[in-house]
PDB file of C-alpha atoms in Angstrom:
ATOM      1  CA  MET A 352       0.265 -17.926 -29.168  1.00 68.00           C
ATOM      2  CA  GLN A 353       4.029 -17.203 -28.907  1.00 79.00           C
ATOM      3  CA  LYS A 354       6.617 -20.449 -28.624  1.00 89.00           C
ATOM      4  CA  LEU A 355       8.372 -18.696 -26.062  1.00 93.00           C
ATOM      5  CA  ARG A 356       7.534 -16.644 -23.216  1.00 95.00           C
ATOM      6  CA  PRO A 357       9.170 -15.290 -19.784  1.00 96.00           C
ATOM      7  CA  CYS A 358       7.935 -16.644 -16.637  1.00 97.00           C
ATOM      8  CA  LEU A 359       8.189 -14.152 -13.845  1.00 98.00           C
ATOM      9  CA  TRP A 360       8.125 -15.774 -10.384  1.00 97.00           C
ATOM     10  CA  PHE A 361       6.406 -14.138  -7.443  1.00 97.00           C
ATOM     11  CA  ASP A 362       5.608 -15.141  -3.845  1.00 95.00           C
ATOM     12  CA  ASN A 363       1.874 -14.414  -4.341  1.00 94.00           C
ATOM     13  CA  GLN A 364       1.514 -10.997  -6.124  1.00 96.00           C
ATOM     14  CA  ALA A 365       1.414 -12.130  -9.603  1.00 97.00           C
ATOM     15  CA  GLU A 366      -2.067 -11.033 -10.184  1.00 98.00           C
ATOM     16  CA  GLN A 367      -1.251  -7.690  -8.892  1.00 98.00           C
ATOM     17  CA  ALA A 368       1.644  -7.313 -10.663  1.00 98.00           C
ATOM     18  CA  ALA A 369       0.125  -8.273 -14.097  1.00 98.00           C
ATOM     19  CA  THR A 370      -2.478  -5.864 -13.611  1.00 98.00           C
ATOM     20  CA  PHE A 371      -0.263  -2.917 -12.945  1.00 98.00           C
ATOM     21  CA  TYR A 372       2.214  -3.933 -15.836  1.00 98.00           C
ATOM     22  CA  THR A 373      -0.780  -4.421 -18.487  1.00 98.00           C
ATOM     23  CA  SER A 374      -1.800  -0.675 -17.067  1.00 98.00           C
ATOM     24  CA  LEU A 375       1.356   0.922 -18.138  1.00 97.00           C
ATOM     25  CA  PHE A 376       1.651  -0.227 -21.704  1.00 96.00           C
ATOM     26  CA  LYS A 377      -0.643   0.014 -24.747  1.00 93.00           C
ATOM     27  CA  ASN A 378      -1.804  -3.097 -26.576  1.00 95.00           C
ATOM     28  CA  SER A 379      -1.718  -4.959 -23.055  1.00 98.00           C
ATOM     29  CA  LYS A 380      -3.944  -7.044 -21.281  1.00 98.00           C
ATOM     30  CA  ILE A 381      -4.357 -10.073 -19.051  1.00 98.00           C
ATOM     31  CA  THR A 382      -5.538 -13.077 -20.911  1.00 97.00           C
ATOM     32  CA  GLU A 383      -5.735 -15.921 -18.473  1.00 97.00           C
ATOM     33  CA  VAL A 384      -5.945 -16.308 -14.842  1.00 98.00           C
ATOM     34  CA  SER A 385      -5.686 -19.937 -13.338  1.00 97.00           C
ATOM     35  CA  ARG A 386      -6.476 -20.294  -9.598  1.00 96.00           C
ATOM     36  CA  TYR A 387      -5.690 -22.526  -6.879  1.00 92.00           C
ATOM     37  CA  SER A 388      -8.385 -25.181  -5.811  1.00 92.00           C
ATOM     38  CA  GLU A 389      -9.212 -26.577  -2.451  1.00 92.00           C
ATOM     39  CA  ALA A 390      -6.187 -29.025  -3.053  1.00 89.00           C
ATOM     40  CA  GLY A 391      -3.652 -26.056  -2.613  1.00 80.00           C
ATOM     41  CA  PRO A 392      -0.984 -25.330  -2.073  1.00 86.00           C
ATOM     42  CA  GLY A 393      -2.025 -21.701  -2.305  1.00 85.00           C
ATOM     43  CA  PRO A 394      -5.170 -20.564  -0.948  1.00 89.00           C
ATOM     44  CA  ALA A 395      -8.413 -21.601  -2.799  1.00 92.00           C
ATOM     45  CA  GLY A 396      -9.303 -18.939  -5.351  1.00 93.00           C
ATOM     46  CA  SER A 397      -5.978 -17.115  -5.246  1.00 93.00           C
ATOM     47  CA  ALA A 398      -4.132 -16.905  -8.472  1.00 96.00           C
ATOM     48  CA  LEU A 399      -1.697 -19.601  -9.276  1.00 96.00           C
ATOM     49  CA  GLY A 400      -0.560 -18.137 -12.516  1.00 97.00           C
ATOM     50  CA  VAL A 401      -1.291 -15.091 -14.822  1.00 98.00           C
ATOM     51  CA  VAL A 402      -0.900 -15.160 -18.695  1.00 98.00           C
ATOM     52  CA  PHE A 403      -0.604 -11.352 -19.552  1.00 98.00           C
ATOM     53  CA  GLU A 404       0.608  -9.420 -22.794  1.00 97.00           C
ATOM     54  CA  LEU A 405       2.668  -6.331 -22.811  1.00 97.00           C
ATOM     55  CA  ASP A 406       2.714  -4.433 -25.779  1.00 95.00           C
ATOM     56  CA  GLY A 407       1.664  -7.644 -27.429  1.00 93.00           C
ATOM     57  CA  ARG A 408       4.273  -9.773 -26.078  1.00 95.00           C
ATOM     58  CA  GLU A 409       3.164 -12.628 -23.800  1.00 97.00           C
ATOM     59  CA  PHE A 410       4.400 -13.147 -20.526  1.00 97.00           C
ATOM     60  CA  PHE A 411       3.547 -15.459 -17.467  1.00 98.00           C
ATOM     61  CA  ALA A 412       3.440 -14.540 -13.778  1.00 98.00           C
ATOM     62  CA  LEU A 413       3.503 -17.433 -11.384  1.00 96.00           C
ATOM     63  CA  ASN A 414       2.709 -17.315  -7.601  1.00 95.00           C
ATOM     64  CA  GLY A 415       5.685 -19.905  -6.668  1.00 92.00           C
ATOM     65  CA  GLY A 416       6.096 -18.899  -3.167  1.00 92.00           C
ATOM     66  CA  PRO A 417       8.844 -17.220  -1.173  1.00 93.00           C
ATOM     67  CA  ALA A 418      11.561 -19.783  -2.396  1.00 93.00           C
ATOM     68  CA  PHE A 419      12.921 -17.636  -5.210  1.00 95.00           C
ATOM     69  CA  GLN A 420      13.009 -13.779  -5.868  1.00 94.00           C
ATOM     70  CA  LEU A 421      13.284 -11.415  -8.966  1.00 95.00           C
ATOM     71  CA  ASN A 422      16.719 -10.011  -9.395  1.00 94.00           C
ATOM     72  CA  GLU A 423      18.705  -8.143 -11.978  1.00 94.00           C
ATOM     73  CA  SER A 424      19.838 -11.011 -13.769  1.00 95.00           C
ATOM     74  CA  PHE A 425      16.619 -10.829 -15.547  1.00 96.00           C
ATOM     75  CA  SER A 426      15.093  -7.308 -16.463  1.00 97.00           C
ATOM     76  CA  ILE A 427      12.628  -5.935 -19.365  1.00 97.00           C
ATOM     77  CA  GLN A 428      14.053  -3.107 -21.558  1.00 97.00           C
ATOM     78  CA  ILE A 429      11.585  -0.231 -22.382  1.00 98.00           C
ATOM     79  CA  ASP A 430      12.999   1.513 -25.394  1.00 97.00           C
ATOM     80  CA  CYS A 431      11.541   5.113 -24.781  1.00 98.00           C
ATOM     81  CA  ALA A 432      11.117   7.608 -27.785  1.00 97.00           C
ATOM     82  CA  ASP A 433      11.768  10.921 -25.836  1.00 98.00           C
ATOM     83  CA  GLN A 434      12.576  12.155 -22.309  1.00 98.00           C
ATOM     84  CA  ASP A 435       8.683  12.356 -21.644  1.00 98.00           C
ATOM     85  CA  GLU A 436       8.378   8.681 -22.134  1.00 98.00           C
ATOM     86  CA  VAL A 437      11.478   8.012 -20.164  1.00 98.00           C
ATOM     87  CA  ASP A 438       9.990   9.942 -17.171  1.00 98.00           C
ATOM     88  CA  ARG A 439       6.610   8.509 -17.287  1.00 98.00           C
ATOM     89  CA  TYR A 440       7.892   5.084 -17.130  1.00 98.00           C
ATOM     90  CA  TRP A 441      10.403   5.808 -14.452  1.00 98.00           C
ATOM     91  CA  THR A 442       7.882   7.521 -12.226  1.00 98.00           C
ATOM     92  CA  ALA A 443       5.208   4.752 -12.710  1.00 98.00           C
ATOM     93  CA  LEU A 444       7.906   1.931 -12.024  1.00 98.00           C
ATOM     94  CA  LEU A 445       9.216   3.907  -8.757  1.00 97.00           C
ATOM     95  CA  ALA A 446       5.932   4.280  -7.380  1.00 96.00           C
ATOM     96  CA  ASP A 447       4.802   2.638  -3.997  1.00 95.00           C
ATOM     97  CA  GLY A 448       8.065   1.188  -3.156  1.00 96.00           C
ATOM     98  CA  GLY A 449      10.234   0.716  -6.270  1.00 97.00           C
ATOM     99  CA  ALA A 450      13.912   1.315  -6.186  1.00 98.00           C
ATOM    100  CA  GLU A 451      16.296   3.428  -8.623  1.00 97.00           C
ATOM    101  CA  GLY A 452      19.246   1.551  -9.644  1.00 97.00           C
ATOM    102  CA  GLN A 453      22.179   2.802 -11.909  1.00 96.00           C
ATOM    103  CA  CYS A 454      22.275   3.735 -15.579  1.00 96.00           C
ATOM    104  CA  GLY A 455      18.575   3.541 -16.085  1.00 97.00           C
ATOM    105  CA  TRP A 456      17.613   0.566 -14.337  1.00 98.00           C
ATOM    106  CA  VAL A 457      14.752   0.680 -11.814  1.00 98.00           C
ATOM    107  CA  ARG A 458      12.857  -2.098  -9.532  1.00 98.00           C
ATOM    108  CA  ASP A 459       9.185  -2.013  -9.280  1.00 98.00           C
ATOM    109  CA  ARG A 460       7.450  -2.475  -6.087  1.00 98.00           C
ATOM    110  CA  PHE A 461       7.011  -6.265  -7.146  1.00 98.00           C
ATOM    111  CA  GLY A 462      10.941  -6.739  -7.479  1.00 97.00           C
ATOM    112  CA  LEU A 463      11.051  -6.974 -11.246  1.00 98.00           C
ATOM    113  CA  TRP A 464      13.832  -4.858 -12.755  1.00 98.00           C
ATOM    114  CA  TRP A 465      13.352  -2.685 -15.813  1.00 98.00           C
ATOM    115  CA  GLN A 466      15.728  -0.821 -18.025  1.00 98.00           C
ATOM    116  CA  VAL A 467      14.203   2.743 -19.137  1.00 98.00           C
ATOM    117  CA  VAL A 468      16.258   3.617 -22.368  1.00 97.00           C
ATOM    118  CA  PRO A 469      15.892   6.253 -24.429  1.00 98.00           C
ATOM    119  CA  GLU A 470      16.101   5.046 -28.248  1.00 97.00           C
ATOM    120  CA  VAL A 471      18.966   7.595 -28.799  1.00 96.00           C
ATOM    121  CA  LEU A 472      21.490   5.618 -26.445  1.00 97.00           C
ATOM    122  CA  PRO A 473      22.435   2.899 -28.839  1.00 95.00           C
ATOM    123  CA  ARG A 474      23.332   5.683 -31.407  1.00 94.00           C
ATOM    124  CA  LEU A 475      25.436   7.613 -29.152  1.00 96.00           C
ATOM    125  CA  LEU A 476      27.032   4.590 -27.712  1.00 96.00           C
ATOM    126  CA  GLY A 477      27.652   3.184 -31.196  1.00 95.00           C
ATOM    127  CA  ASP A 478      29.836   6.179 -32.321  1.00 93.00           C
ATOM    128  CA  PRO A 479      33.463   5.471 -31.504  1.00 94.00           C
ATOM    129  CA  GLU A 480      34.481   8.904 -31.330  1.00 93.00           C
ATOM    130  CA  LYS A 481      31.454   9.850 -28.449  1.00 94.00           C
ATOM    131  CA  ALA A 482      30.921   6.442 -26.986  1.00 96.00           C
ATOM    132  CA  GLU A 483      33.461   6.705 -24.080  1.00 96.00           C
ATOM    133  CA  ARG A 484      32.144  10.366 -23.241  1.00 97.00           C
ATOM    134  CA  VAL A 485      28.562   9.040 -23.365  1.00 97.00           C
ATOM    135  CA  ALA A 486      29.213   6.234 -21.460  1.00 97.00           C
ATOM    136  CA  LYS A 487      30.963   8.187 -18.414  1.00 97.00           C
ATOM    137  CA  ALA A 488      27.932  10.206 -18.346  1.00 97.00           C
ATOM    138  CA  MET A 489      25.586   7.517 -18.212  1.00 97.00           C
ATOM    139  CA  PHE A 490      27.508   5.726 -15.543  1.00 97.00           C
ATOM    140  CA  GLU A 491      26.753   8.877 -13.174  1.00 97.00           C
ATOM    141  CA  MET A 492      23.087   8.845 -13.892  1.00 98.00           C
ATOM    142  CA  ARG A 493      20.142   6.654 -12.315  1.00 98.00           C
ATOM    143  CA  LYS A 494      17.176   7.896 -14.576  1.00 98.00           C
ATOM    144  CA  LEU A 495      18.795   8.375 -18.010  1.00 98.00           C
ATOM    145  CA  ASP A 496      18.902  12.254 -18.986  1.00 98.00           C
ATOM    146  CA  ILE A 497      18.649  12.642 -22.963  1.00 98.00           C
ATOM    147  CA  ALA A 498      19.996  16.147 -22.980  1.00 97.00           C
ATOM    148  CA  ALA A 499      22.951  15.166 -20.823  1.00 98.00           C
ATOM    149  CA  LEU A 500      23.651  12.258 -22.892  1.00 97.00           C
ATOM    150  CA  GLU A 501      23.589  14.206 -26.276  1.00 97.00           C
ATOM    151  CA  ALA A 502      25.742  17.004 -24.327  1.00 97.00           C
ATOM    152  CA  ALA A 503      28.159  14.348 -23.395  1.00 97.00           C
ATOM    153  CA  ALA A 504      28.606  13.367 -26.859  1.00 96.00           C
ATOM    154  CA  ARG A 505      28.995  16.755 -27.932  1.00 93.00           C
TER     155      ARG A 505
END
């Protein structure tokens, strides 16, 4: 058990979200589901909380009701080896009601924001001679395009 784990607040979709997220990443699984009893406040038998792992990292999803909503102030970054991986995650996260953001950010259908980032980007941005051109190209993008970022670096 890891000492620290993010808690994601959902209205009532924690179990569905955890099931979706664990389907996207290798080495991922739901490890525990706690359910409301007759005492409530949620419907008896519905999920109160879900503990799950994404690529071996533990998260907790809470069905806390509509009082709070996920937003861009918390996101999960996915480091992608190549354009195929960027495209795969981007497409999956957009499915069934997701939304594109700027610069590689995408909101999934449950409201969680993700940063789909090619592994080459920090290297390109870390080169002082290329960083301004790469950043300018990135700011024009929604899904990040490795070939276009590398072309901007040249």
